[in-house]
mmCIF file of C-alpha atoms and ligand atoms in Angstrom:
data_model
loop_
_atom_site.group_PDB
_atom_site.id
_atom_site.type_symbol
_atom_site.label_atom_id
_atom_site.label_comp_id
_atom_site.label_asym_id
_atom_site.label_seq_id
_atom_site.Cartn_x
_atom_site.Cartn_y
_atom_site.Cartn_z
ATOM 1 C CA UNK Y 1 -4.687 -2.053 44.790
ATOM 2 C CA UNK Y 2 -4.147 -0.663 47.552
ATOM 3 C CA UNK Y 3 -1.749 2.145 46.371
ATOM 4 C CA UNK Y 4 -3.694 2.448 42.972
ATOM 5 C CA UNK Y 5 -7.244 3.773 44.176
ATOM 6 C CA UNK Y 6 -7.826 6.882 41.905
ATOM 7 C CA UNK Y 7 -10.807 9.108 41.110
ATOM 8 C CA UNK Y 8 -11.715 6.722 38.184
ATOM 9 C CA UNK Y 9 -10.786 3.459 38.124
ATOM 10 C CA UNK Y 10 -13.218 1.967 41.365
ATOM 11 C CA UNK Y 11 -16.304 2.777 39.249
ATOM 12 C CA UNK Y 12 -14.896 2.342 35.481
ATOM 13 C CA UNK Y 13 -14.184 -1.244 37.146
ATOM 14 C CA UNK Y 14 -17.571 -1.605 38.325
ATOM 15 C CA UNK Y 15 -19.001 -0.373 34.972
ATOM 16 C CA UNK Y 16 -16.484 -3.319 33.248
ATOM 17 C CA UNK Y 17 -17.548 -6.588 35.567
ATOM 18 C CA UNK Y 18 -21.468 -5.470 34.700
ATOM 19 C CA UNK Y 19 -21.143 -4.780 31.460
ATOM 20 C CA UNK Y 20 -19.130 -8.239 31.080
ATOM 21 C CA UNK Y 21 -21.297 -10.013 33.122
ATOM 22 C CA UNK Y 22 -24.991 -9.029 30.271
ATOM 23 C CA UNK Y 23 -22.474 -10.026 27.330
ATOM 24 C CA UNK Y 24 -21.834 -13.449 29.439
ATOM 25 C CA UNK Y 25 -25.464 -13.973 29.014
ATOM 26 C CA UNK Y 26 -25.938 -13.325 25.898
ATOM 27 C CA UNK Y 27 -23.111 -15.387 24.924
ATOM 28 C CA UNK Y 28 -24.387 -18.631 26.534
ATOM 29 C CA UNK Y 29 -28.033 -17.581 24.612
ATOM 30 C CA UNK Y 30 -25.279 -18.184 21.121
ATOM 31 C CA UNK Y 31 -27.381 -14.856 19.371
ATOM 32 C CA UNK Y 32 -27.913 -13.693 15.979
ATOM 33 C CA UNK Y 33 -25.424 -12.260 14.042
ATOM 34 C CA UNK Y 34 -25.698 -9.024 11.920
ATOM 35 C CA UNK Y 35 -23.379 -7.582 9.230
ATOM 36 C CA UNK Y 36 -22.192 -3.956 9.833
ATOM 37 C CA UNK Y 37 -20.194 -4.846 6.586
ATOM 38 C CA UNK Y 38 -18.688 -7.533 4.289
ATOM 39 C CA UNK Y 39 -16.923 -9.479 7.333
ATOM 40 C CA UNK Y 40 -17.696 -7.101 10.076
ATOM 41 C CA UNK Y 41 -20.116 -8.762 12.837
ATOM 42 C CA UNK Y 42 -22.392 -7.065 15.210
ATOM 43 C CA UNK Y 43 -24.515 -8.267 17.478
ATOM 44 C CA UNK Y 44 -27.076 -7.620 20.103
ATOM 45 C CA UNK Y 45 -25.159 -7.741 22.953
ATOM 46 C CA UNK Y 46 -22.665 -4.964 21.233
ATOM 47 C CA UNK Y 47 -25.385 -2.765 21.379
ATOM 48 C CA UNK Y 48 -27.118 -3.377 24.930
ATOM 49 C CA UNK Y 49 -23.505 -3.549 25.856
ATOM 50 C CA UNK Y 50 -22.437 -0.187 25.282
ATOM 51 C CA UNK Y 51 -26.328 1.092 25.867
ATOM 52 C CA UNK Y 52 -25.536 0.065 29.663
ATOM 53 C CA UNK Y 53 -21.648 1.401 29.903
ATOM 54 C CA UNK Y 54 -22.992 4.959 28.274
ATOM 55 C CA UNK Y 55 -25.707 4.978 30.572
ATOM 56 C CA UNK Y 56 -23.055 4.755 33.346
ATOM 57 C CA UNK Y 57 -20.643 6.913 31.853
ATOM 58 C CA UNK Y 58 -23.945 9.612 32.214
ATOM 59 C CA UNK Y 59 -25.011 9.023 35.715
ATOM 60 C CA UNK Y 60 -21.345 9.491 37.194
ATOM 61 C CA UNK Y 61 -19.677 11.894 35.263
ATOM 62 C CA UNK Y 62 -22.794 14.538 32.662
ATOM 63 C CA UNK Y 63 -20.322 16.491 30.567
ATOM 64 C CA UNK Y 64 -17.993 14.260 30.105
ATOM 65 C CA UNK Y 65 -17.684 13.316 26.343
ATOM 66 C CA UNK Y 66 -17.735 9.641 25.169
ATOM 67 C CA UNK Y 67 -16.568 7.666 21.696
ATOM 68 C CA UNK Y 68 -18.271 4.644 21.909
ATOM 69 C CA UNK Y 69 -17.775 2.168 18.489
ATOM 70 C CA UNK Y 70 -21.798 1.467 17.786
ATOM 71 C CA UNK Y 71 -22.634 4.811 18.966
ATOM 72 C CA UNK Y 72 -20.369 7.175 18.075
ATOM 73 C CA UNK Y 73 -18.950 10.589 19.556
ATOM 74 C CA UNK Y 74 -21.458 12.297 22.223
ATOM 75 C CA UNK Y 75 -19.646 15.345 21.866
ATOM 76 C CA UNK Y 76 -20.004 17.768 24.710
ATOM 77 C CA UNK Y 77 -16.623 19.815 23.938
ATOM 78 C CA UNK Y 78 -15.785 18.757 27.825
ATOM 79 C CA UNK Y 79 -11.579 17.819 28.270
ATOM 80 C CA UNK Y 80 -12.577 14.553 28.986
ATOM 81 C CA UNK Y 81 -12.989 11.954 26.322
ATOM 82 C CA UNK Y 82 -14.366 8.313 26.834
ATOM 83 C CA UNK Y 83 -13.446 5.244 24.236
ATOM 84 C CA UNK Y 84 -15.814 2.572 24.762
ATOM 85 C CA UNK Y 85 -15.337 -0.888 23.233
ATOM 86 C CA UNK Y 86 -18.576 -2.508 24.430
ATOM 87 C CA UNK Y 87 -17.189 -5.876 22.794
ATOM 88 C CA UNK Y 88 -13.796 -6.110 21.980
ATOM 89 C CA UNK Y 89 -14.016 -9.816 20.259
ATOM 90 C CA UNK Y 90 -17.147 -9.785 18.289
ATOM 91 C CA UNK Y 91 -16.386 -12.252 15.756
ATOM 92 C CA UNK Y 92 -14.837 -14.505 18.234
ATOM 93 C CA UNK Y 93 -18.473 -13.892 20.074
ATOM 94 C CA UNK Y 94 -20.776 -14.685 17.511
ATOM 95 C CA UNK Y 95 -18.829 -18.106 16.324
ATOM 96 C CA UNK Y 96 -18.485 -19.243 20.384
ATOM 97 C CA UNK Y 97 -15.024 -18.878 20.823
ATOM 98 C CA UNK Y 98 -14.493 -17.299 24.430
ATOM 99 C CA UNK Y 99 -12.253 -14.719 23.694
ATOM 100 C CA UNK Y 100 -13.488 -11.192 23.843
ATOM 101 C CA UNK Y 101 -13.423 -8.503 26.450
ATOM 102 C CA UNK Y 102 -14.723 -4.887 27.520
ATOM 103 C CA UNK Y 103 -12.861 -2.037 27.117
ATOM 104 C CA UNK Y 104 -13.284 1.443 29.082
ATOM 105 C CA UNK Y 105 -10.458 4.252 28.586
ATOM 106 C CA UNK Y 106 -10.598 7.954 29.973
ATOM 107 C CA UNK Y 107 -8.474 10.921 28.355
ATOM 108 C CA UNK Y 108 -7.713 14.020 29.699
ATOM 109 C CA UNK Y 109 -7.104 16.975 27.125
ATOM 110 C CA UNK Y 110 -5.909 14.399 25.351
ATOM 111 C CA UNK Y 111 -3.870 11.984 27.964
ATOM 112 C CA UNK Y 112 -4.387 9.499 28.395
ATOM 113 C CA UNK Y 113 -5.686 9.197 32.547
ATOM 114 C CA UNK Y 114 -7.088 5.802 32.454
ATOM 115 C CA UNK Y 115 -8.015 2.392 31.242
ATOM 116 C CA UNK Y 116 -9.839 -0.662 31.944
ATOM 117 C CA UNK Y 117 -10.103 -3.706 30.218
ATOM 118 C CA UNK Y 118 -12.109 -6.839 31.998
ATOM 119 C CA UNK Y 119 -12.613 -10.375 30.169
ATOM 120 C CA UNK Y 120 -15.282 -12.120 31.590
ATOM 121 C CA UNK Y 121 -14.452 -15.702 30.106
ATOM 122 C CA UNK Y 122 -11.669 -15.764 32.936
ATOM 123 C CA UNK Y 123 -12.657 -12.965 34.999
ATOM 124 C CA UNK Y 124 -9.891 -11.040 34.653
ATOM 125 C CA UNK Y 125 -9.875 -7.014 35.379
ATOM 126 C CA UNK Y 126 -7.026 -5.302 34.131
ATOM 127 C CA UNK Y 127 -6.465 -2.068 34.783
ATOM 128 C CA UNK Y 128 -3.992 1.020 35.690
ATOM 129 C CA UNK Y 129 -3.884 5.049 35.940
ATOM 130 C CA UNK Y 130 -1.427 7.390 34.072
ATOM 131 C CA UNK Y 131 1.554 7.143 36.919
ATOM 132 C CA UNK Y 132 0.318 4.422 38.492
ATOM 133 C CA UNK Y 133 1.430 1.023 37.151
ATOM 134 C CA UNK Y 134 -0.993 -2.033 35.607
ATOM 135 C CA UNK Y 135 -2.948 -4.201 37.698
ATOM 136 C CA UNK Y 136 -4.858 -7.985 36.735
ATOM 137 C CA UNK Y 137 -6.932 -8.457 39.081
ATOM 138 C CA UNK Y 138 -4.858 -6.228 41.570
ATOM 139 C CA UNK Y 139 -1.519 -7.496 41.572
ATOM 140 C CA UNK Y 140 0.685 -5.634 40.217
ATOM 141 C CA UNK Y 141 1.626 -6.673 36.467
ATOM 142 C CA UNK Y 142 4.725 -6.063 34.210
ATOM 143 C CA UNK Y 143 5.717 -6.763 30.311
ATOM 144 C CA UNK Y 144 8.338 -10.090 29.931
ATOM 145 C CA UNK Y 145 12.362 -9.394 29.992
ATOM 146 C CA UNK Y 146 12.477 -11.802 26.686
ATOM 147 C CA UNK Y 147 15.553 -9.731 24.626
ATOM 148 C CA UNK Y 148 16.130 -11.732 21.549
ATOM 149 C CA UNK Y 149 13.540 -11.777 18.869
ATOM 150 C CA UNK Y 150 14.065 -15.292 18.253
ATOM 151 C CA UNK Y 151 12.240 -16.366 21.306
ATOM 152 C CA UNK Y 152 9.407 -13.759 21.541
ATOM 153 C CA UNK Y 153 5.437 -15.347 21.491
ATOM 154 C CA UNK Y 154 4.158 -12.370 19.276
ATOM 155 C CA UNK Y 155 0.619 -11.211 18.289
ATOM 156 C CA UNK Y 156 -1.310 -9.338 15.769
ATOM 157 C CA UNK Y 157 -5.168 -9.103 14.058
ATOM 158 C CA UNK Y 158 -6.986 -8.521 11.156
ATOM 159 C CA UNK Y 159 -9.177 -5.994 10.061
ATOM 160 C CA UNK Y 160 -12.311 -6.654 9.191
ATOM 161 C CA UNK Y 161 -13.037 -4.818 6.938
ATOM 162 C CA UNK Y 162 -10.655 -3.787 3.542
ATOM 163 C CA UNK Y 163 -9.072 -6.681 4.186
ATOM 164 C CA UNK Y 164 -7.893 -6.437 0.281
ATOM 165 C CA UNK Y 165 -6.235 -3.267 1.265
ATOM 166 C CA UNK Y 166 -4.329 -4.462 4.285
ATOM 167 C CA UNK Y 167 -0.548 -5.671 3.861
ATOM 168 C CA UNK Y 168 -0.409 -7.620 7.484
ATOM 169 C CA UNK Y 169 -0.478 -11.339 5.725
ATOM 170 C CA UNK Y 170 2.543 -10.391 4.350
ATOM 171 C CA UNK Y 171 3.880 -9.212 8.294
ATOM 172 C CA UNK Y 172 2.323 -12.504 9.863
ATOM 173 C CA UNK Y 173 4.028 -14.352 7.554
ATOM 174 C CA UNK Y 174 7.871 -12.815 8.037
ATOM 175 C CA UNK Y 175 7.338 -12.501 11.621
ATOM 176 C CA UNK Y 176 6.058 -16.084 12.144
ATOM 177 C CA UNK Y 177 9.709 -17.202 11.102
ATOM 178 C CA UNK Y 178 11.278 -15.024 13.060
ATOM 179 C CA UNK Y 179 9.855 -15.649 16.319
ATOM 180 C CA UNK Y 180 8.208 -18.651 18.688
ATOM 181 C CA UNK Y 181 5.035 -17.816 16.671
ATOM 182 C CA UNK Y 182 2.717 -15.331 15.890
ATOM 183 C CA UNK Y 183 -0.959 -15.718 17.726
ATOM 184 C CA UNK Y 184 -4.446 -13.916 16.152
ATOM 185 C CA UNK Y 185 -6.419 -14.564 19.026
ATOM 186 C CA UNK Y 186 -9.107 -11.661 17.974
ATOM 187 C CA UNK Y 187 -9.246 -9.148 20.452
ATOM 188 C CA UNK Y 188 -6.723 -6.075 20.105
ATOM 189 C CA UNK Y 189 -7.480 -5.188 22.888
ATOM 190 C CA UNK Y 190 -7.041 -8.462 24.893
ATOM 191 C CA UNK Y 191 -3.919 -8.890 22.989
ATOM 192 C CA UNK Y 192 -2.543 -5.202 24.433
ATOM 193 C CA UNK Y 193 -3.104 -6.554 28.313
ATOM 194 C CA UNK Y 194 -1.072 -9.487 27.365
ATOM 195 C CA UNK Y 195 2.117 -7.304 26.533
ATOM 196 C CA UNK Y 196 1.165 -5.614 29.597
ATOM 197 C CA UNK Y 197 1.420 -8.857 31.086
ATOM 198 C CA UNK Y 198 4.224 -10.232 30.321
ATOM 199 C CA UNK Y 199 2.533 -13.308 27.838
ATOM 200 C CA UNK Y 200 2.942 -11.875 24.731
ATOM 201 C CA UNK Y 201 6.325 -10.218 23.916
ATOM 202 C CA UNK Y 202 5.004 -8.544 21.194
ATOM 203 C CA UNK Y 203 1.915 -7.214 19.413
ATOM 204 C CA UNK Y 204 1.156 -4.928 16.280
ATOM 205 C CA UNK Y 205 -1.702 -4.014 13.679
ATOM 206 C CA UNK Y 206 -2.825 -2.234 10.953
ATOM 207 C CA UNK Y 207 -6.168 -0.025 11.177
ATOM 208 C CA UNK Y 208 -6.974 -0.302 14.689
ATOM 209 C CA UNK Y 209 -9.631 2.200 16.031
ATOM 210 C CA UNK Y 210 -9.441 4.144 19.107
ATOM 211 C CA UNK Y 211 -11.939 2.314 21.220
ATOM 212 C CA UNK Y 212 -10.196 -0.672 20.426
ATOM 213 C CA UNK Y 213 -6.533 0.803 21.646
ATOM 214 C CA UNK Y 214 -7.345 3.529 24.557
ATOM 215 C CA UNK Y 215 -7.197 1.379 27.362
ATOM 216 C CA UNK Y 216 -4.326 -1.140 26.096
ATOM 217 C CA UNK Y 217 -1.922 0.791 25.258
ATOM 218 C CA UNK Y 218 -1.894 2.336 29.038
ATOM 219 C CA UNK Y 219 -1.674 -0.618 30.544
ATOM 220 C CA UNK Y 220 1.145 -1.320 27.729
ATOM 221 C CA UNK Y 221 3.129 1.666 29.208
ATOM 222 C CA UNK Y 222 1.941 1.493 32.715
ATOM 223 C CA UNK Y 223 3.599 -2.013 32.734
ATOM 224 C CA UNK Y 224 6.769 -0.628 31.435
ATOM 225 C CA UNK Y 225 6.539 -1.303 27.986
ATOM 226 C CA UNK Y 226 6.640 0.261 24.778
ATOM 227 C CA UNK Y 227 3.782 1.648 22.110
ATOM 228 C CA UNK Y 228 4.764 3.493 18.627
ATOM 229 C CA UNK Y 229 4.081 3.555 14.934
ATOM 230 C CA UNK Y 230 5.203 1.339 12.684
ATOM 231 C CA UNK Y 231 8.993 3.248 11.862
ATOM 232 C CA UNK Y 232 9.271 3.833 16.057
ATOM 233 C CA UNK Y 233 7.571 7.224 15.998
ATOM 234 C CA UNK Y 234 5.455 7.985 18.790
ATOM 235 C CA UNK Y 235 1.754 5.962 19.269
ATOM 236 C CA UNK Y 236 -1.223 8.315 18.672
ATOM 237 C CA UNK Y 237 -4.577 7.288 19.375
ATOM 238 C CA UNK Y 238 -6.166 8.135 16.262
ATOM 239 C CA UNK Y 239 -2.780 6.080 14.625
ATOM 240 C CA UNK Y 240 -3.646 3.644 12.302
ATOM 241 C CA UNK Y 241 -0.459 1.613 13.560
ATOM 242 C CA UNK Y 242 0.224 0.596 16.918
ATOM 243 C CA UNK Y 243 3.683 -1.346 17.493
ATOM 244 C CA UNK Y 244 3.274 -2.570 21.491
ATOM 245 C CA UNK Y 245 6.464 -4.594 22.898
ATOM 246 C CA UNK Y 246 7.965 -4.985 25.804
ATOM 247 C CA UNK Y 247 11.145 -2.056 24.905
ATOM 248 C CA UNK Y 248 13.719 -4.662 24.749
ATOM 249 C CA UNK Y 249 12.489 -6.286 21.341
ATOM 250 C CA UNK Y 250 10.998 -3.217 19.857
ATOM 251 C CA UNK Y 251 14.254 -1.931 18.279
ATOM 252 C CA UNK Y 252 13.910 -5.321 16.467
ATOM 253 C CA UNK Y 253 10.593 -5.387 15.791
ATOM 254 C CA UNK Y 254 10.826 -2.340 13.689
ATOM 255 C CA UNK Y 255 13.857 -3.368 11.970
ATOM 256 C CA UNK Y 256 12.034 -6.104 10.704
ATOM 257 C CA UNK Y 257 9.107 -3.974 9.823
ATOM 258 C CA UNK Y 258 11.652 -1.641 8.124
ATOM 259 C CA UNK Y 259 13.001 -4.592 5.980
ATOM 260 C CA UNK Y 260 9.318 -5.593 5.037
ATOM 261 C CA UNK Y 261 8.310 -2.091 3.937
ATOM 262 C CA UNK Y 262 11.032 -1.985 1.670
ATOM 263 C CA UNK Y 263 10.969 -5.604 0.565
ATOM 264 C CA UNK Y 264 14.193 -6.519 1.722
ATOM 265 C CA UNK Y 265 14.912 -10.068 3.099
ATOM 266 C CA UNK Y 266 11.501 -11.572 2.533
ATOM 267 C CA UNK Y 267 11.271 -15.481 2.773
ATOM 268 C CA UNK Y 268 10.422 -17.038 0.031
ATOM 269 C CA UNK Y 269 7.531 -19.655 -0.760
ATOM 270 C CA UNK Y 270 9.032 -23.034 -0.632
ATOM 271 C CA UNK Y 271 9.267 -25.413 -3.591
ATOM 272 C CA UNK Y 272 6.090 -27.676 -3.426
ATOM 273 C CA UNK Y 273 9.136 -30.440 -3.221
ATOM 274 C CA UNK Y 274 10.692 -29.083 -0.370
ATOM 275 C CA UNK Y 275 7.715 -28.550 1.896
ATOM 276 C CA UNK Y 276 6.202 -32.722 0.942
ATOM 277 C CA UNK Y 277 9.623 -33.922 2.078
HETATM 278 C C1 IPD J 301 -11.487 -6.261 16.496
HETATM 279 C C2 IPD J 301 -10.944 -6.894 17.357
HETATM 280 C C3 IPD J 301 -10.001 -7.895 16.658
HETATM 281 C C4 IPD J 301 -9.085 -7.112 15.572
HETATM 282 C C5 IPD J 301 -9.805 -5.982 14.489
HETATM 283 C C6 IPD J 301 -11.287 -5.163 15.389
HETATM 284 P P1 IPD J 301 -14.479 -5.698 16.694
HETATM 285 O O1 IPD J 301 -12.333 -5.501 17.198
HETATM 286 O O2 IPD J 301 -9.894 -5.905 18.355
HETATM 287 O O3 IPD J 301 -8.743 -8.364 17.048
HETATM 288 O O4 IPD J 301 -8.715 -8.032 14.786
HETATM 289 O O5 IPD J 301 -9.132 -5.163 14.025
HETATM 290 O O6 IPD J 301 -11.495 -4.893 14.549
HETATM 291 O O7 IPD J 301 -14.791 -5.507 16.340
HETATM 292 O O8 IPD J 301 -14.426 -6.987 17.134
HETATM 293 O O9 IPD J 301 -14.528 -4.957 18.593
HETATM 294 CA CA1 CA J 302 -12.679 -3.744 18.578
HETATM 295 CA CA1 CA J 303 -16.029 -4.057 19.323
#
């Protein structure tokens, strides 16, 4: 990362790799699963990973605020704030499905400064600093050049609480019929990284939290992509709507979302006689 050395990224990278190694040890042991909600899982790996990350952040930057998924906000009145997802993809992790990551992001006075997402199953380290581009294992990455929605591979996710109040299954249905397909891999931070490096052309999800999105959104923007809410307004860290894309297909995605919200042009379920033939 010769042209990408910053005050924060080298240490963030070290911390994410260390947490990734810890999480992998637990992954091989197949640890016990606990429930935070009806289908909201947590394991010892989530807690130990967060404890490690918080200890390292405090050691290097003792005055910074930290918002971690498991421990909540440690507010010291600093202009710096960390967003920590110690294990994004816990449901995958708990089932032995190897798609999960560690996500760390740093904000200064409300603006994203740096983000790192580490996938320990593939040893892929995504890193970005504001204004300096996005990198995967020290190689510069860019969003895809797909301009036609019908040729897109998209991704989404479903929340693990209040599932019955989430409309996303309708969006999943509609966007699947208008693209090459919609993946639901189970790690929002990695989904955003996949947009940043051009594997996915677009990603959306309702009701994500700041620790899910903070690093990945910076990666998409630094890779030349676009992130907004579902009506095209600016993405905000506490937003309940995340739409990320390569920028080229953003208007088409927004048009589809507008149509779905207003109930226009929805595909009907086929008659059983039609799908049997
Ligand atoms: C979850 C994952 C998943 C997304 C959920 C998140 P967690 O995070 O990012 O892909 O669909 O909305 O809560 O709980 O595994 O850290
Ligand atoms: Ca998460
Ligand atoms: Ca998590």
